[in-house]
Short mmCIF file of C-alpha atoms and ligand atoms in Angstrom, two decimals:
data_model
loop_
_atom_site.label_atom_id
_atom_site.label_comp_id
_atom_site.label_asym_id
_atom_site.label_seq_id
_atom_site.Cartn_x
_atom_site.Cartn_y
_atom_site.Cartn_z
CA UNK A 1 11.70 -54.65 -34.33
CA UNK A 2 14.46 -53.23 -35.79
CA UNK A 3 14.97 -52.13 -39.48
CA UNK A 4 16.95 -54.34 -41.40
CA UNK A 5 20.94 -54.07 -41.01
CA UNK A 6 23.56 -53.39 -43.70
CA UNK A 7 27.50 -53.74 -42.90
CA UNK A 8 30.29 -52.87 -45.39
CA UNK A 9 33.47 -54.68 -44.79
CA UNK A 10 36.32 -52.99 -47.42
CA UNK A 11 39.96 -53.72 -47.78
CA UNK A 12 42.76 -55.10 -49.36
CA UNK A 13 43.35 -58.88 -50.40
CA UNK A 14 43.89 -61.53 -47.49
CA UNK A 15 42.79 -59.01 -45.05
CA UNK A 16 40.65 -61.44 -43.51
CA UNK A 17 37.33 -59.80 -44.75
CA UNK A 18 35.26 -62.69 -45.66
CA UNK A 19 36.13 -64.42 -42.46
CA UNK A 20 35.55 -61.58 -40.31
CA UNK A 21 32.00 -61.15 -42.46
CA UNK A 22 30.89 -64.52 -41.80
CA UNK A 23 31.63 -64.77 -38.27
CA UNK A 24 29.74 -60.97 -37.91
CA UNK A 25 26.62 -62.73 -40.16
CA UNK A 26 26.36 -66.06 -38.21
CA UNK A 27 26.39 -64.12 -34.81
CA UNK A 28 23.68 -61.34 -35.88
CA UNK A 29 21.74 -64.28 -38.13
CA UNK A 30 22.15 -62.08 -41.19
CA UNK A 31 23.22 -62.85 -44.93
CA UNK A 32 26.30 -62.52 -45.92
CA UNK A 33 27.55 -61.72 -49.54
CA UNK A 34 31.39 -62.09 -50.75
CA UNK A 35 31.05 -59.64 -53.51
CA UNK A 36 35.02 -61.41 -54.64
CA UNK A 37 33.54 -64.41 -55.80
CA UNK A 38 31.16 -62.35 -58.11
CA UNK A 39 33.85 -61.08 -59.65
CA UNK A 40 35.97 -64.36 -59.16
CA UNK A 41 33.06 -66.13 -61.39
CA UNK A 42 33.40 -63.61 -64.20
CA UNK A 43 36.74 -64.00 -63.93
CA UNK A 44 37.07 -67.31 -64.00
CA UNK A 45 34.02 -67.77 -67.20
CA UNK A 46 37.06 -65.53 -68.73
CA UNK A 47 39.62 -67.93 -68.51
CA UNK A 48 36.98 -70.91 -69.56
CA UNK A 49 36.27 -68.65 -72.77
CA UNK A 50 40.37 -68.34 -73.54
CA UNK A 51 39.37 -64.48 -73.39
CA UNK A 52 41.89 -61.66 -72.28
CA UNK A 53 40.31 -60.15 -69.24
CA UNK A 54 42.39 -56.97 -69.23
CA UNK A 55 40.37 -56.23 -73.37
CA UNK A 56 37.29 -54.41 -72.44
CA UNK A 57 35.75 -55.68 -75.49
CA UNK A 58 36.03 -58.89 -74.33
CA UNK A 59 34.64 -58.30 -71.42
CA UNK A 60 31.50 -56.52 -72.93
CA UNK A 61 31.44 -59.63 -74.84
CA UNK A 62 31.86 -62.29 -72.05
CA UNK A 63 28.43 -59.84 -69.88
CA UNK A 64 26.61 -60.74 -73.06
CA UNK A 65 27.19 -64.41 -73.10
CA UNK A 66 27.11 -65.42 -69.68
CA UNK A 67 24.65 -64.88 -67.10
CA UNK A 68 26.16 -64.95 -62.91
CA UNK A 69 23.69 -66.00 -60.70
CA UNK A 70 24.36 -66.23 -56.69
CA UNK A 71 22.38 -68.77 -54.37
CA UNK A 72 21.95 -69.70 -51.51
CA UNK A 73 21.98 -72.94 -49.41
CA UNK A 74 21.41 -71.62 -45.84
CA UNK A 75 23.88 -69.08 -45.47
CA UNK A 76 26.39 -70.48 -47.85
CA UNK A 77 26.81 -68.60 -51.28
CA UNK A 78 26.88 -70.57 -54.63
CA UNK A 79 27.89 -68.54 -57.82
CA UNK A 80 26.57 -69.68 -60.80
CA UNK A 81 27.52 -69.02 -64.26
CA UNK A 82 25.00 -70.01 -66.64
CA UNK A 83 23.62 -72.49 -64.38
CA UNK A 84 26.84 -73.98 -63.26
CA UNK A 85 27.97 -73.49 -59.81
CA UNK A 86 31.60 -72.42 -60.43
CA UNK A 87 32.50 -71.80 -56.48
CA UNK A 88 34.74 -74.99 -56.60
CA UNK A 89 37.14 -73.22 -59.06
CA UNK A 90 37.46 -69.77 -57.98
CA UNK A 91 40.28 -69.71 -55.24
CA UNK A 92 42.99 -70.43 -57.13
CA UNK A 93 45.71 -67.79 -57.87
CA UNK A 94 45.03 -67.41 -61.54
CA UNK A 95 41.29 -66.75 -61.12
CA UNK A 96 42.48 -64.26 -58.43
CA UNK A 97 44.52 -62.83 -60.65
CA UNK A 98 41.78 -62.90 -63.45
CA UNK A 99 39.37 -61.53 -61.62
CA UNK A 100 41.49 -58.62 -60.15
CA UNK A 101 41.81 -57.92 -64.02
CA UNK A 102 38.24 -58.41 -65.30
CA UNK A 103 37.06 -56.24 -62.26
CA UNK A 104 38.79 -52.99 -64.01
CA UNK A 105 35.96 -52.81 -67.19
CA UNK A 106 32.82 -50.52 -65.63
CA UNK A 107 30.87 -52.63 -67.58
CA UNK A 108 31.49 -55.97 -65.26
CA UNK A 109 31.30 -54.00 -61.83
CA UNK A 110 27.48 -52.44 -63.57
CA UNK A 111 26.55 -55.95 -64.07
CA UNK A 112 27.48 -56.50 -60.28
CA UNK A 113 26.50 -53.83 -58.69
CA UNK A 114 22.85 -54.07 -59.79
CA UNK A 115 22.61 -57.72 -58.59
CA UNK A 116 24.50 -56.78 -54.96
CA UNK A 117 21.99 -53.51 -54.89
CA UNK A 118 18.93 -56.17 -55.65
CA UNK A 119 19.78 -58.67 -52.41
CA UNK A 120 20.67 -55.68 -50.22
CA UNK A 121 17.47 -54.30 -50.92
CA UNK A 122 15.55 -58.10 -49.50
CA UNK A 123 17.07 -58.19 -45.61
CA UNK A 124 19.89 -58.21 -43.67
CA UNK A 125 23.06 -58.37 -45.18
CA UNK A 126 26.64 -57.67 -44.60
CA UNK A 127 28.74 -57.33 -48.09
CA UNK A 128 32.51 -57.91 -47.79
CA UNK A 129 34.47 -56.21 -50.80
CA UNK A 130 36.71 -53.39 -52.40
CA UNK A 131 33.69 -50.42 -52.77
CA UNK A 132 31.02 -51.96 -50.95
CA UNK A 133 30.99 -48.60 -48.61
CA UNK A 134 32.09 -46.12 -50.89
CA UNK A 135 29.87 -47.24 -54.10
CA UNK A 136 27.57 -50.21 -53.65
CA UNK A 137 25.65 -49.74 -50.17
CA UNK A 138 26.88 -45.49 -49.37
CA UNK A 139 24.10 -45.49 -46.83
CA UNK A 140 24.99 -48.72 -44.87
CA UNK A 141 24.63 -48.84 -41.15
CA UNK A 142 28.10 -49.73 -40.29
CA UNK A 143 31.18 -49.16 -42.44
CA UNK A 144 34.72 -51.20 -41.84
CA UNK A 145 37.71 -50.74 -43.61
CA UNK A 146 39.78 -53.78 -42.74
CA UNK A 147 43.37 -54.20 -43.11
CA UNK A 148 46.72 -55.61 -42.53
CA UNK A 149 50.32 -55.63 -43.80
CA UNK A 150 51.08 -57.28 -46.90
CA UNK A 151 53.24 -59.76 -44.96
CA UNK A 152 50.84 -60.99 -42.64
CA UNK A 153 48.31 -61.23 -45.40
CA UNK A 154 50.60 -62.90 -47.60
CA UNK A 155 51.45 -65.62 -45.15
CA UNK A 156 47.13 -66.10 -44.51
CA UNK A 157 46.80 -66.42 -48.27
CA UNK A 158 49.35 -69.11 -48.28
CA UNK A 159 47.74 -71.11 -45.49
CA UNK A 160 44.43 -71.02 -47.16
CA UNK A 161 46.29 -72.16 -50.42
CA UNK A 162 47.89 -74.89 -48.59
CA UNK A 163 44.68 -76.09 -46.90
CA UNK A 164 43.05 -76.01 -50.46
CA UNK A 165 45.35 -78.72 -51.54
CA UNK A 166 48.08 -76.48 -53.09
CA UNK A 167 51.71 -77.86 -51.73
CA UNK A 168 53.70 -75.64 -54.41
CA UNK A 169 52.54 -72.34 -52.90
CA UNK A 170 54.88 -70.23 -52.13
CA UNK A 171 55.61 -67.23 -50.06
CA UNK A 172 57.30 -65.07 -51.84
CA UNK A 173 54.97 -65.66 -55.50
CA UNK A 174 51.79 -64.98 -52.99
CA UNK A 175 53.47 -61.77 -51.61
CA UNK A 176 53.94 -60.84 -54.83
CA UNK A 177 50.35 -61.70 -56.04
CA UNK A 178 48.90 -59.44 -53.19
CA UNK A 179 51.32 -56.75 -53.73
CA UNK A 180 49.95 -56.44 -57.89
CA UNK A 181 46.64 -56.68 -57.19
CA UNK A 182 46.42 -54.22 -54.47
CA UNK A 183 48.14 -52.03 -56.61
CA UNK A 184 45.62 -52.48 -59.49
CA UNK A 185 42.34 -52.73 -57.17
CA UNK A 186 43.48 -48.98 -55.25
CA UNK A 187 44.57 -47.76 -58.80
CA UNK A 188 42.02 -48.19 -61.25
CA UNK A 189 39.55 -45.68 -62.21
CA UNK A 190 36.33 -46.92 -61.48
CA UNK A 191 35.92 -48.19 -57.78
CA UNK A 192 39.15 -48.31 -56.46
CA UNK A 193 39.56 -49.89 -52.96
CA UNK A 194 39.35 -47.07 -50.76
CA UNK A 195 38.13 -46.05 -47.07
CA UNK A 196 35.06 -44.55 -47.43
CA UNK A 197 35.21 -41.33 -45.44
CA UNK A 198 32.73 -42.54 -42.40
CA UNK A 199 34.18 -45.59 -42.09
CA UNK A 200 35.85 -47.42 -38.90
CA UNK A 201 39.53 -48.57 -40.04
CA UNK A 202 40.73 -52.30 -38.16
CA UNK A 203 44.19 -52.89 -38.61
CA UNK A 204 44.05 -57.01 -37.64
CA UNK A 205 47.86 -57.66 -38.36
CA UNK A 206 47.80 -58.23 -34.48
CA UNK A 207 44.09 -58.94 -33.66
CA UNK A 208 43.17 -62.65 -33.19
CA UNK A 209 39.27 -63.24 -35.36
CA UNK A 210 37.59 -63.09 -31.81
CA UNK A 211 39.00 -59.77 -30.99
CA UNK A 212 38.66 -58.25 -34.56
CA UNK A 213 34.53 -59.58 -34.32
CA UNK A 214 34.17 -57.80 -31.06
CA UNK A 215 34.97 -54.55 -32.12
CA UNK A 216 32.60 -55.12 -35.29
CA UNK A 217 29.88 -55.86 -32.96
CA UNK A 218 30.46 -52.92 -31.03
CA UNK A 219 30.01 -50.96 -33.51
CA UNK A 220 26.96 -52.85 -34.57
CA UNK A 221 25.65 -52.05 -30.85
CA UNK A 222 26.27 -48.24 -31.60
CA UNK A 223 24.25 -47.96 -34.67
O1 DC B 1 38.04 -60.30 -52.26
P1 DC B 1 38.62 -61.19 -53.38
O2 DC B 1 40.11 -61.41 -53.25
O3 DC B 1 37.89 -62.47 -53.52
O4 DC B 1 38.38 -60.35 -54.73
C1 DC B 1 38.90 -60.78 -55.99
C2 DC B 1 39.07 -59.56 -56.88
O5 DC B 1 37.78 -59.02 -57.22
C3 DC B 1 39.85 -58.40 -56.28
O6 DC B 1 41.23 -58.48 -56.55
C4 DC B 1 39.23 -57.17 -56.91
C5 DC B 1 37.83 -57.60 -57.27
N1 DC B 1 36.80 -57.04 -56.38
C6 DC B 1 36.36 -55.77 -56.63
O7 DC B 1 36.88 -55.12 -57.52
N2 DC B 1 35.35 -55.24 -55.89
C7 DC B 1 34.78 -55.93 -54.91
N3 DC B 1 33.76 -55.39 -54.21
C8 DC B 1 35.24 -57.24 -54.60
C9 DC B 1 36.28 -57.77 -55.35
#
């Protein structure tokens, strides 16, 4: 039998990541871990608390008095935050914009990455995020930087947004949204987005799911 698997899907917002990291998990039977709503939760429990998640005191404070569990329920993730499952309210654009902020502080992506390292360590798993193959899993089987223009990521976002229920979405705020938080996610100093060096980079700007999965399970194959 083989050893147990670990994939690292990287890249920018709205690159499709956690789609493409499903579709890879339900077709290998695997877990599957989207490391953004860990950091969604936090960032979210911020805006609950009224706290200012670009203060790195407050966000020392806010690791003290919550506790972020993930669960779950077949292969769909919960996150919890201090027994609450929060995963209803972590899409929208402020808590995207929250948690962009919140994930700056070294102290919230410590509090992460020992929890991602601890459910990597159990089985199977591919992990969809920003440093998952640079940081988080350096050793993992397969390594994908995924990508796409801003444009075409912009215009995904605002289908998802629309599909959630939000009619006053609109193109040019989302393009803008993805644009800042790009920026901060590649610029900060502790665990930028970034290619990690032995990774495979998938432009999908004009690759359908289906065709984008295939080439991530070739790769699997080649392991
Ligand atoms: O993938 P996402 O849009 O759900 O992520 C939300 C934010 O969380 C993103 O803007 C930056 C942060 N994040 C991170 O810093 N590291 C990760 N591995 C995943 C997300």
């Amino acid at each position: 039998m083989r050893k147990n698997i670990l994939i690292a899907i990287d890249g920018p917002s709205g690159a499709g990541k956690s789609t493409l990291a499903k579709a890879i998990a339900e077709k290998l039977d695997i877990m599957h871990l989207d490391t953004g709503a860990l950091f969604r939760a936090l960032g979210y429990a911020a805006l609950v608390k009224g706290f200012d998640t670009r203060n790195s005191e407050q966000a020392a404070e806010l690791v003290n008095l919550v506790k972020l569990d993930i669960e779950f329920e077949g292969k769909d993730q919960k996150v919890l935050i201090n027994g609450e499952d929060v995963t209803p309210y972590i899409r929208t654009e402020d808590v995207s914009i929250a948690a962009s902020n919140i994930s700056v502080h070294p102290i919230i992506r410590d509090y992460i990455l020992s929890q991602e390292r601890q459910l990597a360590e159990r089985e199977s798993f591919i992990l969809d995020g920003r440093d998952i193959g640079t940081v988080v899993l350096p050793n993992a089987d397969v390594k994908i930087f995924l990508t796409a223009s801003p444009q075409v990521r912009a215009e995904r976002r605002l289908q998802d947004l629309i599909r959630a229920g939000d009619q006053n979405a609109k193109y040019e705020q989302v393009l803008q949204d993805i644009e800042t938080r790009d920026s901060q996610d590649s610029n900060r100093q502790t665990a930028p987005t970034r290619m990690a060096d032995d990774a495979v980079l998938i432009d999908s700007s004009n690759l359908t799911i289906e065709e984008t999965v295939a080439k991530v399970l070739a790769l699997v194959d080649q392991s």
